[in-house]
Coordinates of C-alpha atoms and ligand atoms in Angstrom, one line a residue:
M1165 CA -106.6 -21.1 239.4
N1166 CA -106.0 -21.5 235.7
T1167 CA -108.8 -22.2 233.4
Y1168 CA -107.1 -23.0 230.1
W1169 CA -103.3 -23.1 230.9
K1170 CA -102.4 -26.5 232.4
K1171 CA -98.9 -28.1 232.4
K1172 CA -98.9 -31.1 230.0
S1173 CA -96.5 -34.0 229.6
Q1174 CA -94.6 -34.3 226.4
E1175 CA -96.8 -37.3 225.5
E1176 CA -100.0 -35.2 226.0
I1177 CA -98.5 -32.3 223.9
K1178 CA -97.6 -34.6 221.1
T1179 CA -101.0 -36.2 221.1
R1180 CA -102.9 -32.9 221.0
V1181 CA -100.7 -31.5 218.3
F1182 CA -100.9 -34.5 216.1
D1183 CA -104.6 -34.8 216.6
A1184 CA -105.1 -31.2 215.6
L1185 CA -102.9 -31.7 212.4
A1186 CA -104.9 -34.8 211.6
Q1187 CA -108.0 -32.6 211.5
N1188 CA -106.5 -30.2 209.1
V1189 CA -106.6 -30.9 205.3
N1190 CA -104.2 -33.7 204.1
Y1191 CA -103.0 -32.6 200.7
K1192 CA -101.8 -36.0 199.8
E1193 CA -104.8 -38.0 200.7
E1194 CA -107.6 -35.6 199.9
N1195 CA -108.7 -33.9 196.7
L1196 CA -108.3 -30.2 197.6
L1197 CA -107.6 -28.4 194.4
G1198 CA -108.6 -24.8 194.9
I1199 CA -106.3 -23.2 197.5
P1200 CA -102.9 -21.9 196.9
A1201 CA -101.5 -23.9 199.8
T1202 CA -99.6 -27.2 200.2
H1203 CA -96.9 -28.8 202.4
L1204 CA -93.3 -27.6 202.4
D1205 CA -91.2 -28.6 199.4
E1206 CA -90.4 -32.3 199.9
K1207 CA -87.3 -32.2 197.8
V1208 CA -85.8 -29.8 200.4
F1209 CA -87.6 -30.7 203.7
N1210 CA -87.5 -34.2 204.9
Q1211 CA -91.0 -35.6 205.2
D1212 CA -90.1 -39.1 206.2
A1213 CA -92.7 -40.2 208.8
S1214 CA -90.1 -41.8 211.1
F1215 CA -88.1 -38.6 211.3
L1216 CA -91.2 -36.6 212.2
K1217 CA -93.1 -38.9 214.5
D1218 CA -91.7 -37.5 217.8
A1219 CA -91.5 -33.9 216.5
P1220 CA -94.8 -32.1 216.6
F1221 CA -93.3 -28.7 215.9
I1222 CA -91.3 -29.8 212.9
T1223 CA -94.3 -31.7 211.7
S1224 CA -96.4 -28.6 211.9
L1225 CA -93.7 -26.7 209.9
V1226 CA -93.7 -29.3 207.2
Q1227 CA -97.6 -29.5 207.0
N1228 CA -97.6 -25.7 207.0
P1229 CA -101.2 -24.8 208.1
N1230 CA -102.3 -21.3 207.2
H1231 CA -103.9 -19.4 210.0
I1232 CA -105.1 -16.5 207.9
G1233 CA -107.9 -14.4 209.6
C1234 CA -109.1 -14.2 213.2
H1235 CA -110.5 -17.4 214.7
T1236 CA -112.1 -16.2 217.8
L1237 CA -115.0 -14.7 215.9
G1238 CA -117.1 -15.9 213.1
K1239 CA -116.0 -18.4 210.5
S1240 CA -112.4 -19.5 209.5
E1241 CA -110.8 -21.4 206.8
S1242 CA -112.2 -25.0 207.2
A1243 CA -109.0 -26.6 205.7
F1244 CA -107.0 -25.8 208.9
S1245 CA -109.8 -26.0 211.6
G1246 CA -107.8 -28.6 213.7
T1247 CA -104.9 -26.2 214.4
H1248 CA -107.1 -23.1 214.5
E1249 CA -108.6 -24.7 217.7
I1250 CA -105.1 -24.6 219.3
E1251 CA -104.8 -21.0 218.4
K1252 CA -108.2 -20.3 220.1
E1253 CA -107.0 -22.1 223.2
L1254 CA -103.7 -20.1 223.2
I1255 CA -105.6 -16.8 223.0
E1256 CA -107.7 -17.9 226.0
M1257 CA -104.5 -19.0 227.9
C1258 CA -103.1 -15.6 227.4
S1259 CA -106.2 -13.4 227.9
V1260 CA -107.7 -15.3 230.8
D1261 CA -104.8 -17.0 232.6
I1262 CA -102.1 -14.5 232.0
L1263 CA -104.1 -11.2 231.8
K1264 CA -107.0 -12.1 234.0
G1265 CA -109.8 -11.6 231.5
E1266 CA -113.1 -13.4 231.5
P1267 CA -113.4 -16.6 229.5
L1268 CA -114.5 -16.1 225.9
Q1269 CA -114.8 -12.3 226.4
N1270 CA -111.9 -11.3 224.2
D1271 CA -110.9 -11.7 220.6
G1272 CA -107.3 -12.2 219.3
Y1273 CA -104.9 -13.7 217.0
I1274 CA -101.2 -14.7 216.7
A1275 CA -99.7 -11.6 214.9
S1276 CA -96.3 -11.5 213.4
G1277 CA -95.0 -9.6 216.5
G1278 CA -95.3 -6.6 218.7
T1279 CA -95.1 -4.2 215.8
E1280 CA -98.2 -5.7 214.2
G1281 CA -100.1 -6.0 217.4
N1282 CA -99.6 -2.3 218.2
I1283 CA -100.5 -1.2 214.6
Q1284 CA -103.6 -3.5 214.7
A1285 CA -104.8 -1.9 217.9
I1286 CA -104.2 1.6 216.7
W1287 CA -105.8 0.8 213.4
I1288 CA -108.9 -0.5 215.1
Y1289 CA -109.3 2.5 217.4
R1290 CA -108.7 5.0 214.5
N1291 CA -111.6 3.4 212.6
Y1292 CA -113.7 3.0 215.8
F1293 CA -113.5 6.8 216.4
M1294 CA -114.2 7.6 212.8
E1295 CA -117.2 5.1 212.6
V1296 CA -118.7 5.3 216.0
E1297 CA -117.8 8.8 217.1
N1298 CA -118.0 10.4 213.7
A1299 CA -114.4 11.7 214.1
D1300 CA -112.5 13.3 211.3
R1301 CA -109.1 11.7 210.9
D1302 CA -107.5 15.1 211.8
E1303 CA -109.2 15.0 215.2
I1304 CA -107.5 11.7 216.2
C1305 CA -104.0 11.4 217.7
L1306 CA -101.7 8.9 219.4
I1307 CA -100.4 9.5 223.0
C1308 CA -97.5 7.5 224.4
S1309 CA -94.4 8.0 226.6
E1310 CA -91.0 9.0 225.1
D1311 CA -89.7 5.5 226.0
S1312 CA -92.3 3.8 223.8
H1313 CA -91.2 1.6 221.0
Y1314 CA -90.7 3.0 217.6
S1315 CA -93.6 0.9 216.2
M1316 CA -95.8 3.8 217.5
Y1317 CA -94.2 6.1 214.8
K1318 CA -94.8 3.4 212.2
A1319 CA -98.5 3.2 213.2
G1320 CA -98.8 7.0 213.2
N1321 CA -97.1 7.3 209.8
L1322 CA -99.2 4.4 208.2
L1323 CA -102.5 5.6 209.6
S1324 CA -101.9 9.3 209.2
I1325 CA -102.3 10.3 212.8
P1326 CA -99.7 12.3 214.7
V1327 CA -97.9 11.0 217.7
Y1328 CA -97.6 13.1 220.9
K1329 CA -94.8 11.9 223.2
V1330 CA -95.1 12.4 226.9
P1331 CA -91.7 13.1 228.6
V1332 CA -90.4 10.8 231.3
G1333 CA -88.2 11.5 234.2
E1334 CA -84.5 11.0 233.4
N1335 CA -83.9 8.7 236.3
N1336 CA -87.3 7.1 237.1
R1337 CA -88.5 6.8 233.4
Q1338 CA -92.1 7.5 234.5
I1339 CA -94.4 10.0 232.9
S1340 CA -96.0 12.5 235.3
E1341 CA -99.6 13.6 235.5
E1342 CA -98.5 17.2 234.9
G1343 CA -96.4 16.2 231.9
L1344 CA -99.3 14.3 230.3
T1345 CA -101.7 17.2 231.1
K1346 CA -99.5 19.6 229.2
V1347 CA -99.4 17.3 226.2
L1348 CA -103.1 16.8 226.2
L1349 CA -103.8 20.5 226.3
Q1350 CA -101.5 21.1 223.4
A1351 CA -103.2 18.3 221.4
K1352 CA -106.5 19.8 222.1
Q1353 CA -105.3 23.2 221.0
D1354 CA -104.2 21.4 217.8
G1355 CA -107.8 20.3 217.3
K1356 CA -107.4 16.8 218.6
K1357 CA -110.5 15.3 220.2
Y1358 CA -110.0 11.6 220.2
F1359 CA -107.0 10.0 221.9
I1360 CA -105.4 6.5 221.2
V1361 CA -103.3 5.9 224.2
V1362 CA -100.6 3.3 224.6
C1363 CA -99.3 2.3 228.0
N1364 CA -96.1 0.3 228.4
M1365 CA -95.8 -3.0 230.1
M1366 CA -92.0 -2.9 230.2
T1367 CA -90.2 -0.7 227.6
T1368 CA -87.6 -2.1 225.2
M1369 CA -84.7 0.0 226.5
F1370 CA -85.5 0.4 230.2
G1371 CA -87.9 -2.3 231.1
S1372 CA -90.0 0.5 232.8
V1373 CA -93.7 -0.1 233.3
D1374 CA -96.2 2.8 233.0
E1375 CA -98.7 3.4 235.8
V1376 CA -101.9 3.1 234.1
N1377 CA -103.5 5.8 236.3
D1378 CA -100.9 8.4 235.4
F1379 CA -102.6 8.1 232.0
V1380 CA -106.2 7.7 233.0
K1381 CA -106.4 10.5 235.6
P1382 CA -105.3 13.4 233.3
L1383 CA -107.4 12.0 230.4
E1384 CA -110.5 11.9 232.5
A1385 CA -109.8 15.2 234.3
L1386 CA -109.8 16.8 230.9
D1387 CA -112.8 14.9 229.6
C1388 CA -110.9 13.2 226.8
T1389 CA -112.5 10.4 224.7
Y1390 CA -109.8 7.8 224.5
K1391 CA -109.0 4.1 224.1
L1392 CA -106.2 2.5 225.9
H1393 CA -103.9 -0.2 224.5
V1394 CA -101.1 -1.9 226.4
D1395 CA -97.8 -2.7 224.6
G1396 CA -96.6 -5.8 226.4
A1397 CA -94.4 -6.8 223.4
Y1398 CA -91.4 -7.0 225.7
G1399 CA -93.0 -7.6 229.1
G1400 CA -96.1 -9.7 228.3
F1401 CA -94.6 -13.0 229.3
Y1402 CA -92.6 -11.5 232.2
Y1403 CA -94.3 -8.8 234.1
P1404 CA -97.6 -10.5 234.8
F1405 CA -95.5 -13.1 236.6
S1406 CA -93.0 -10.8 238.4
D1407 CA -95.6 -8.4 239.8
E1408 CA -98.6 -10.2 241.3
N1409 CA -100.3 -6.8 241.8
S1410 CA -100.0 -5.8 238.1
Q1411 CA -102.6 -3.3 237.2
L1412 CA -102.1 -4.0 233.5
T1413 CA -104.8 -6.7 233.1
F1414 CA -108.2 -7.1 231.5
K1415 CA -109.6 -6.6 235.1
N1416 CA -108.9 -2.9 234.5
E1417 CA -111.9 -1.9 232.4
K1418 CA -110.1 1.2 231.1
I1419 CA -107.8 -1.1 229.1
T1420 CA -109.2 -2.5 225.8
S1421 CA -106.3 -4.4 224.2
F1422 CA -102.9 -5.9 224.7
S1423 CA -100.1 -7.0 222.4
L1424 CA -97.4 -9.5 223.7
D1425 CA -94.4 -10.9 221.9
A1426 CA -93.9 -14.7 222.3
H1427 CA -90.6 -14.4 220.4
K1428 CA -88.9 -12.3 223.1
M1429 CA -89.2 -13.6 226.7
A1430 CA -91.2 -16.7 225.7
Q1431 CA -88.4 -18.0 223.4
A1432 CA -90.8 -18.8 220.6
P1433 CA -89.8 -18.6 216.9
Y1434 CA -89.6 -15.1 215.3
G1435 CA -92.9 -14.0 213.8
T1436 CA -94.9 -14.7 216.9
G1437 CA -96.9 -12.0 218.8
V1438 CA -100.2 -12.3 220.6
F1439 CA -102.9 -9.6 219.9
M1440 CA -105.9 -9.5 222.3
I1441 CA -108.8 -7.1 222.4
R1442 CA -112.2 -7.1 224.1
K1443 CA -115.1 -8.5 222.2
G1444 CA -116.8 -6.0 219.9
F1445 CA -113.8 -4.3 218.5
M1446 CA -112.1 -6.5 215.9
K1447 CA -114.9 -5.6 213.5
Y1448 CA -113.4 -2.1 213.0
A1449 CA -110.5 -3.8 211.2
N1450 CA -112.6 -6.0 209.0
T1451 CA -111.7 -6.1 205.4
Q1452 CA -115.0 -7.2 203.7
E1453 CA -113.2 -7.3 200.3
A1454 CA -111.3 -10.3 201.6
S1455 CA -114.1 -12.3 200.0
Y1456 CA -112.0 -15.4 198.9
V1457 CA -111.2 -16.0 202.7
E1458 CA -113.8 -18.0 204.5
G1459 CA -115.0 -15.7 207.4
E1460 CA -113.2 -12.6 205.8
D1461 CA -110.1 -11.0 207.4
F1462 CA -110.0 -8.9 210.6
T1463 CA -106.2 -8.9 210.8
L1464 CA -103.5 -6.8 209.4
I1465 CA -101.2 -9.6 208.2
G1466 CA -103.1 -12.0 205.9
S1467 CA -101.6 -15.5 205.6
R1468 CA -99.6 -16.5 208.6
S1469 CA -98.0 -19.7 209.9
G1470 CA -99.9 -22.1 212.2
A1471 CA -96.5 -23.6 213.2
N1472 CA -95.8 -20.5 215.3
V1473 CA -99.0 -20.9 217.1
I1474 CA -98.2 -24.5 217.8
A1475 CA -94.7 -23.7 219.0
T1476 CA -96.1 -21.1 221.5
W1477 CA -98.8 -23.4 222.8
M1478 CA -96.2 -26.1 223.3
I1479 CA -93.9 -23.8 225.2
L1480 CA -96.6 -22.7 227.6
S1481 CA -98.0 -26.2 228.0
K1482 CA -94.6 -27.7 228.7
H1483 CA -93.8 -25.3 231.5
G1484 CA -97.3 -24.8 232.9
P1485 CA -98.2 -21.8 234.9
Y1486 CA -96.1 -22.7 237.9
G1487 CA -93.1 -23.6 235.9
W1488 CA -93.4 -20.2 234.2
S1489 CA -93.5 -18.4 237.6
E1490 CA -90.4 -20.2 238.6
K1491 CA -88.6 -19.3 235.3
V1492 CA -89.4 -15.6 235.9
Y1493 CA -88.4 -15.9 239.6
I1494 CA -84.9 -17.1 238.6
L1495 CA -84.4 -14.3 236.2
Q1496 CA -85.6 -11.8 238.8
R1497 CA -83.1 -13.2 241.3
R1498 CA -80.3 -13.0 238.8
T1499 CA -81.1 -9.4 237.9
Q1500 CA -81.2 -8.5 241.7
W1501 CA -77.8 -10.2 242.1
L1502 CA -76.4 -8.1 239.2
C1503 CA -77.8 -4.9 240.5
G1504 CA -76.4 -5.4 244.0
H1505 CA -72.9 -5.9 242.4
L1506 CA -73.3 -2.9 240.1
A1507 CA -74.2 -0.7 243.0
D1508 CA -71.1 -2.0 244.9
L1509 CA -69.0 -0.9 242.0
G1510 CA -70.6 2.5 242.0
I1511 CA -72.1 2.0 238.6
E1512 CA -75.2 4.2 237.9
Y1513 CA -78.1 2.3 236.4
Y1514 CA -81.9 2.2 236.1
R1515 CA -83.9 -0.9 236.8
H1516 CA -87.6 -1.3 237.4
P1517 CA -87.9 -3.6 240.4
M1518 CA -90.1 -6.1 238.5
S1519 CA -87.9 -6.2 235.4
N1520 CA -85.0 -8.1 234.0
I1521 CA -83.5 -5.2 232.1
V1522 CA -80.7 -3.2 233.7
T1523 CA -79.8 0.0 231.9
I1524 CA -76.4 1.6 232.8
K1525 CA -75.5 5.2 232.2
N1526 CA -73.0 5.3 229.5
H1527 CA -70.5 7.6 231.3
S1528 CA -70.5 5.1 234.2
I1529 CA -68.9 2.2 232.3
D1530 CA -65.8 1.8 230.2
S1531 CA -66.9 1.8 226.5
E1532 CA -64.5 -1.0 225.5
V1533 CA -66.0 -3.3 228.2
A1534 CA -69.5 -2.4 227.1
K1535 CA -68.7 -3.3 223.5
R1536 CA -66.9 -6.6 224.4
F1537 CA -70.1 -7.8 226.3
G1538 CA -72.5 -6.6 223.6
L1539 CA -74.4 -4.1 225.8
V1540 CA -77.0 -2.4 223.6
P1541 CA -77.1 1.5 223.5
D1542 CA -80.3 3.6 223.4
N1543 CA -78.8 5.3 220.4
H1544 CA -76.0 4.2 218.3
K1545 CA -74.8 7.7 217.3
N1546 CA -74.7 9.2 220.7
P1547 CA -75.4 6.7 223.5
K1548 CA -76.6 7.9 226.9
W1549 CA -77.5 4.4 228.2
L1550 CA -76.5 0.8 227.6
K1551 CA -78.5 -2.2 228.5
I1552 CA -78.1 -5.7 229.9
V1553 CA -81.1 -8.0 229.4
V1554 CA -81.0 -10.9 231.7
M1555 CA -82.4 -13.6 229.4
E1556 CA -82.2 -17.4 229.9
H1557 CA -78.6 -17.6 228.7
V1558 CA -77.4 -14.6 230.7
T1559 CA -76.3 -16.7 233.6
I1560 CA -74.4 -15.5 236.7
E1561 CA -71.2 -17.1 235.3
K1562 CA -71.4 -14.8 232.4
L1563 CA -72.5 -11.7 234.4
M1564 CA -69.5 -12.4 236.7
L1565 CA -67.1 -12.0 233.7
L1566 CA -68.6 -8.5 233.1
L1567 CA -68.3 -7.5 236.6
D1568 CA -64.7 -8.6 236.7
A1569 CA -64.0 -6.6 233.5
I1570 CA -65.7 -3.5 235.0
K1571 CA -63.5 -3.9 238.2
K1572 CA -60.4 -4.2 236.1
S1573 CA -61.2 -1.2 234.0
Q1574 CA -61.8 0.8 237.2
V1575 CA -58.4 -0.2 238.6
E1576 CA -56.7 0.8 235.4
L1577 CA -58.4 4.1 235.5
V1578 CA -57.1 4.8 239.0
S1579 CA -53.5 3.6 238.5
Ligands
PLP1022 C1 -89.9 -5.5 220.7 C2 -91.0 -4.6 221.0 C3 -92.0 -4.1 220.0 C4 -91.9 -4.6 218.6 O1 -92.0 -5.9 218.6 P1 -91.5 -6.8 217.2 O2 -91.9 -8.1 217.7 O3 -90.0 -6.5 217.1 O4 -92.4 -6.3 216.1 C5 -92.9 -3.3 220.4 N1 -92.9 -2.8 221.7 C6 -92.0 -3.1 222.6 C7 -92.1 -2.6 224.0 C8 -91.0 -4.0 222.3 O5 -90.0 -4.3 223.3

């Protein structure tokens, strides 16, 4: 049963958002002279009340609340306390109702996306190892699969820690315990003693999901000190619904944090990711020098838009948890349908059974057809794989056109 996430009517959504905005500062009616914040430029953006009265998201864009800082712990900017409450609720919806955590046991904030969420996690663990375990920075490394997102390499570069990639099987896209063991032994030989490990909840190119125990077993067998983050940037609003038996939840005490993107499968505006971490860890990313911010700043980004928070809260509230499951169910069925037809045509592909990404071997499909339908390569210079992502707009009617084109190209090849 859901604790925080409930389906709401459009009227209820509107009331809640307008009430929250009313509790934020009103620049026109109050004397607030000291913060570098105001509404959007009214010469450019229509602020006519009649135009906005049924539009809670546009109204929040126009009022432009700043959600700087992390609102699940300590104090926050009081000028925007109304919409900060919506953010706290959204973090609980995601950490409790989607990721099966306990109420009020996790901190989090709406980050700019998966890249920031991943960097935030890795930054926290690096500092945690240095502060709590007295680690030298040289003794810390990052471990992830070779299918992990490139944000791992950004994090490694920014935080000056090396990234060790664990190879995956060519056709199953899974790491193996032996493969990881080899990498860990090499890292130990290089003097690494503290391991920041990132496990994928659907990879960008393949939609593959890492088995968390494939990481945990070798790490523990080799007595490694580690922290485990889950990159759910792609899969966070999909996989928890397609796989009821997901092991990637807060119920697994080996996992400390998650990042999800609302701007991918949840169809929220760009600039919206969800970062969540167990209580007690945010403090390792505190910047005490952020003294002008009420409550200081525990996040990577600084100022950020409250409108994105409201958009995501509205999307989840409108569908409700059952509506969301149905949405994912439909995409799952479409993906299955596509895979059945590709198999009939003898096309070689990879698909994780709980995912809506189908990745076709490049040699298996005519390159002109792939180009015409905008399939995305793993590598633009020398592609080995091309993917189809079954999004909301990728309907069976559209997939049918692709299948017809493939058939036609195969006939031409034979004749
Ligand atoms: C998209 C993606 C990211 C990066 O997310 P941005 O929102 O583009 O910053 C990280 N990890 C995975 C698995 C992704 O699919």
